Coordinates of C-alpha atoms in Angstrom, one line a residue:
M891 CA -36.9 1.4 -1.6
A892 CA -33.7 1.4 -3.7
A893 CA -31.7 -1.9 -3.8
P894 CA -28.5 -1.9 -1.8
P895 CA -25.3 -1.6 -3.9
A896 CA -23.7 -4.8 -5.0
Y897 CA -20.5 -3.8 -3.3
A898 CA -20.5 -2.2 0.2
L899 CA -16.8 -1.6 0.4
I900 CA -14.5 -0.1 -2.3
A901 CA -10.9 -0.7 -1.4
T902 CA -8.4 1.3 -3.4
D903 CA -4.6 1.3 -3.6
L904 CA -3.1 4.8 -4.0
D905 CA 0.1 5.0 -6.1
G906 CA -0.6 3.9 -9.7
T907 CA -4.2 3.3 -8.9
L908 CA -6.3 6.1 -7.4
L909 CA -3.5 8.7 -7.6
R910 CA -2.3 10.1 -10.8
G911 CA 1.5 10.5 -11.4
D912 CA 1.5 13.9 -9.7
D913 CA -0.1 12.6 -6.5
T914 CA -3.5 14.1 -7.2
V915 CA -7.0 12.5 -7.6
S916 CA -8.9 13.6 -10.7
D917 CA -12.2 15.3 -10.5
R918 CA -13.8 12.4 -12.2
S919 CA -12.5 9.9 -9.7
L920 CA -13.6 12.2 -6.8
A921 CA -17.1 12.4 -8.3
A922 CA -17.2 8.6 -8.7
L923 CA -16.3 8.2 -5.0
E924 CA -19.1 10.6 -4.1
R925 CA -21.5 8.3 -6.0
V926 CA -20.2 5.4 -3.8
A927 CA -20.9 7.4 -0.7
R928 CA -24.4 8.4 -1.8
A929 CA -25.2 4.8 -2.5
G930 CA -24.3 3.9 1.1
A931 CA -21.0 2.1 0.3
R932 CA -17.7 2.8 2.0
H933 CA -14.4 3.8 0.4
L934 CA -11.3 2.5 2.1
V935 CA -7.7 3.5 1.2
V936 CA -5.4 0.4 1.3
T937 CA -1.8 1.5 0.7
G938 CA 1.8 0.7 1.3
R939 CA 2.4 4.2 2.4
P940 CA 2.7 4.6 6.2
V941 CA 0.2 6.8 8.1
P942 CA 2.3 10.0 8.1
R943 CA 2.6 9.8 4.2
V944 CA -1.1 9.2 3.9
R945 CA -2.7 11.7 6.2
P946 CA -2.5 14.7 3.8
L947 CA -4.1 12.6 1.0
L948 CA -6.9 11.4 3.3
D949 CA -7.6 15.1 4.2
G950 CA -7.9 15.9 0.5
L951 CA -10.3 13.0 0.0
G952 CA -12.4 14.1 3.0
C953 CA -11.7 10.7 4.6
T954 CA -12.5 10.7 8.3
G955 CA -13.0 6.9 8.7
L956 CA -10.6 4.0 8.5
A957 CA -7.6 3.6 6.3
V958 CA -5.2 0.6 5.9
C959 CA -1.6 1.8 5.7
G960 CA 1.9 0.4 5.7
Q961 CA 1.1 -2.7 3.5
G962 CA -1.5 -3.8 6.0
A963 CA 0.5 -3.4 9.1
Q964 CA -1.5 -0.3 10.2
V965 CA -5.2 0.3 10.6
Y966 CA -5.7 4.0 11.1
D967 CA -8.7 6.0 12.3
A968 CA -8.4 9.3 10.3
G969 CA -11.1 11.1 12.3
A970 CA -9.4 10.4 15.6
D971 CA -5.8 10.5 14.2
R972 CA -4.8 7.3 15.9
L973 CA -3.8 3.8 15.1
L974 CA -6.3 1.2 15.9
W975 CA -3.9 -1.7 15.1
S976 CA -0.3 -1.9 14.2
V977 CA 2.4 -4.6 13.8
R978 CA 6.1 -3.8 14.1
L979 CA 8.9 -5.5 12.2
D980 CA 11.4 -6.8 14.8
R981 CA 14.6 -4.8 14.2
D982 CA 16.9 -7.8 14.9
L983 CA 15.0 -9.9 12.4
A984 CA 15.2 -7.0 9.9
E985 CA 19.0 -6.8 10.2
T986 CA 19.3 -10.6 9.9
A987 CA 17.1 -10.6 6.8
L988 CA 19.2 -7.8 5.2
G989 CA 22.4 -9.8 5.8
K990 CA 20.9 -12.9 4.2
I991 CA 19.9 -10.9 1.1
E992 CA 23.3 -9.2 0.8
A993 CA 24.9 -12.6 1.1
E994 CA 23.1 -13.5 -2.2
V995 CA 23.2 -10.3 -4.2
G996 CA 25.8 -8.1 -2.7
Q997 CA 25.1 -4.6 -1.3
V998 CA 21.6 -3.4 -1.1
Y999 CA 20.5 0.1 0.0
A1000 CA 17.8 0.3 2.7
A1001 CA 15.3 2.6 4.2
V1002 CA 12.7 2.1 7.0
D1003 CA 9.3 3.4 7.9
Q1004 CA 9.1 4.0 11.6
D1005 CA 5.9 2.9 13.4
G1006 CA 3.3 5.4 14.7
V1007 CA 1.2 8.2 13.4
D1008 CA 4.3 10.5 13.3
G1009 CA 6.9 8.0 12.3
L1010 CA 9.7 9.1 10.0
T1011 CA 11.1 7.5 6.9
L1012 CA 14.8 7.1 7.3
I1013 CA 17.2 6.3 4.4
E1014 CA 20.8 5.1 4.5
P1015 CA 23.5 6.5 2.3
G1016 CA 23.0 5.4 -1.3
Y1017 CA 19.2 4.9 -1.1
L1018 CA 17.1 6.8 -3.6
M1019 CA 13.5 7.5 -2.7
P1020 CA 11.3 6.1 -5.5
H1021 CA 8.8 8.9 -4.8
P1022 CA 10.9 12.1 -4.5
T1023 CA 7.9 14.1 -3.3
L1024 CA 7.7 12.0 -0.1
P1025 CA 9.8 13.4 2.8
A1026 CA 12.6 11.3 4.2
V1027 CA 15.5 11.8 6.7
R1028 CA 18.9 10.7 5.6
V1029 CA 21.0 9.0 8.3
G1030 CA 24.8 8.5 8.4
R1031 CA 24.9 4.7 8.6
R1032 CA 22.7 1.6 8.5
D1033 CA 22.8 1.2 12.3
D1034 CA 20.9 4.5 12.6
L1035 CA 17.9 3.0 10.8
W1036 CA 17.1 1.0 13.9
C1037 CA 16.9 3.9 16.4
A1038 CA 13.1 3.5 16.9
P1039 CA 10.4 0.8 16.2
I1040 CA 9.7 0.2 12.5
S1041 CA 6.9 -1.1 10.4
K1042 CA 8.9 -2.1 7.3
V1043 CA 12.2 -2.0 5.4
L1044 CA 12.5 -0.8 1.9
L1045 CA 15.2 -2.1 -0.4
R1046 CA 16.9 -1.1 -3.6
H1047 CA 19.8 -2.7 -5.6
H1048 CA 22.0 -0.9 -8.1
T1049 CA 21.7 -3.5 -10.9
L1050 CA 18.9 -6.0 -10.1
S1051 CA 15.4 -5.4 -11.3
D1052 CA 12.6 -5.1 -8.8
D1053 CA 11.3 -8.6 -9.8
E1054 CA 14.8 -10.1 -9.4
L1055 CA 15.4 -8.5 -6.1
A1056 CA 12.0 -9.5 -4.7
A1057 CA 12.4 -13.1 -5.9
T1058 CA 15.9 -13.4 -4.4
A1059 CA 14.8 -11.7 -1.1
R1060 CA 11.9 -14.1 -0.7
S1061 CA 14.2 -17.1 -1.1
A1062 CA 16.8 -15.6 1.2
V1063 CA 14.7 -14.5 4.2
G1064 CA 12.2 -17.4 4.3
S1065 CA 9.9 -16.9 7.3
L1066 CA 11.9 -13.9 8.8
A1067 CA 9.7 -11.4 6.9
T1068 CA 7.1 -11.0 4.2
V1069 CA 8.6 -9.7 1.0
T1070 CA 6.5 -7.7 -1.4
M1071 CA 6.8 -5.3 -4.3
S1072 CA 4.6 -2.2 -4.2
G1073 CA 5.9 -0.1 -7.1
P1074 CA 8.9 0.8 -9.2
G1075 CA 12.0 0.8 -7.0
T1076 CA 10.0 -0.4 -4.0
V1077 CA 10.8 -3.9 -2.7
E1078 CA 9.8 -4.2 1.0
L1079 CA 10.2 -6.4 4.0
Q1080 CA 7.2 -6.4 6.4
P1081 CA 6.3 -8.5 9.5
C1082 CA 5.9 -12.1 8.6
G1083 CA 2.4 -12.9 7.5
V1084 CA 1.3 -9.3 7.2
T1085 CA -0.2 -8.2 3.9
K1086 CA -2.7 -5.7 2.6
A1087 CA -5.3 -8.4 3.1
T1088 CA -4.5 -8.6 6.8
G1089 CA -5.3 -4.9 7.5
L1090 CA -8.2 -4.9 5.0
A1091 CA -9.9 -7.8 6.7
L1092 CA -9.6 -6.2 10.1
A1093 CA -11.0 -2.9 8.9
A1094 CA -13.8 -4.6 7.1
E1095 CA -14.7 -6.5 10.2
R1096 CA -14.9 -3.2 12.2
L1097 CA -17.2 -1.9 9.5
G1098 CA -19.4 -5.0 9.5
I1099 CA -18.7 -5.8 5.8
T1100 CA -17.9 -9.3 4.5
A1101 CA -15.2 -10.1 1.9
E1102 CA -17.7 -11.0 -0.8
R1103 CA -19.1 -7.4 -0.7
A1104 CA -15.7 -5.8 -1.2
L1105 CA -14.4 -4.5 -4.5
A1106 CA -10.6 -3.9 -4.7
F1107 CA -8.5 -1.9 -7.1
G1108 CA -4.7 -2.1 -7.5
D1109 CA -1.7 -2.2 -9.8
M1110 CA 1.2 -4.1 -8.1
P1111 CA 2.0 -7.6 -6.7
N1112 CA 1.4 -6.3 -3.2
D1113 CA -2.2 -6.0 -4.1
I1114 CA -2.5 -9.8 -4.8
P1115 CA -3.5 -10.7 -1.3
M1116 CA -6.1 -8.0 -1.3
F1117 CA -7.6 -9.4 -4.5
D1118 CA -7.6 -12.9 -3.1
W1119 CA -9.5 -11.6 -0.1
A1120 CA -12.1 -9.4 -1.8
G1121 CA -15.1 -10.5 -3.7
R1122 CA -13.8 -8.8 -6.9
G1123 CA -10.4 -7.4 -7.9
V1124 CA -9.8 -4.9 -10.7
A1125 CA -6.3 -4.2 -12.0
M1126 CA -5.3 -1.0 -13.8
A1127 CA -4.3 -1.2 -17.4
D1128 CA -0.6 -0.8 -16.7
A1129 CA -0.6 -3.1 -13.7
H1130 CA 2.1 -5.6 -13.1
A1131 CA 1.6 -8.9 -15.0
E1132 CA 1.3 -10.9 -11.8
L1133 CA -1.6 -8.8 -10.6
K1134 CA -3.4 -8.9 -14.0
A1135 CA -3.1 -12.7 -13.9
V1136 CA -5.3 -12.9 -10.8
A1137 CA -7.7 -9.9 -11.5
D1138 CA -11.3 -10.4 -12.3
E1139 CA -11.3 -7.3 -14.5
I1140 CA -8.8 -4.9 -16.1
T1141 CA -9.8 -1.3 -16.4
L1142 CA -8.1 1.8 -17.8
S1143 CA -4.9 3.3 -16.2
N1144 CA -4.8 5.6 -13.3
E1145 CA -4.1 8.5 -15.6
D1146 CA -7.3 7.6 -17.6
D1147 CA -9.6 7.4 -14.6
G1148 CA -9.8 3.6 -14.6
I1149 CA -11.4 3.5 -11.1
A1150 CA -14.1 6.0 -12.1
V1151 CA -14.9 4.0 -15.3
V1152 CA -15.8 0.9 -13.1
L1153 CA -17.5 2.8 -10.3
E1154 CA -19.7 4.7 -12.8
R1155 CA -20.9 1.4 -14.2
L1156 CA -21.6 -0.2 -10.8
F1157 CA -23.0 2.9 -9.1
P1158 CA -25.2 4.6 -11.8
T1159 CA -26.8 7.9 -11.0
D1160 CA -30.5 8.1 -10.4

């Protein structure tokens, strides 16, 4: 009888990690994930994207199980097309947090991801989507952002870098929200205490898999809690320095099939 794989759960971020710059997954990466499945291990997408922006990608990957979305605020059952767990960001707290940040840095531009499997991404005037391929609805004023329950707020500033904006936001909002950075031009406010590790731990518990048997891949600071939770964390070659500092291993970039390189080593063919 073949020995069980060293890792029973492979948790992958999407943007900058599993996905290439054109939002596709390479044939080599797909083949590596098929190896994982044949060995009896599970692949779990863990992404900052909300469910509606993940569903087409999950379909392309053939995923019918669980996915962690919205920076850990959503655990989604792709086969049933329903949320098993979700946490909303209180809209009054979000407004207060934005006010505190703007008191420190001047005007910021905001967007929100609405909660739910069909939630919209709403953007206020002046906000530029960091991923122009992702659909968004422009509203006339900030008050319109709060028309329905939300899972997070996305922020941009016209002069501050992402690192500067994230650092100032953390200092300004305190315990009102969790502040994270998930990619270029993507500083976010989420419910306090919610991270990718929150959703990943819940999904892993449902699958009956413990943290030490989880292998995580990522590229940005929002992946740090996931690395802290998992048995092993692998950063992409062009990952943010903060994530590289806590990674157990650094692989090639997403464009060079960095995930596949590691999985081919850990899950060899017969």
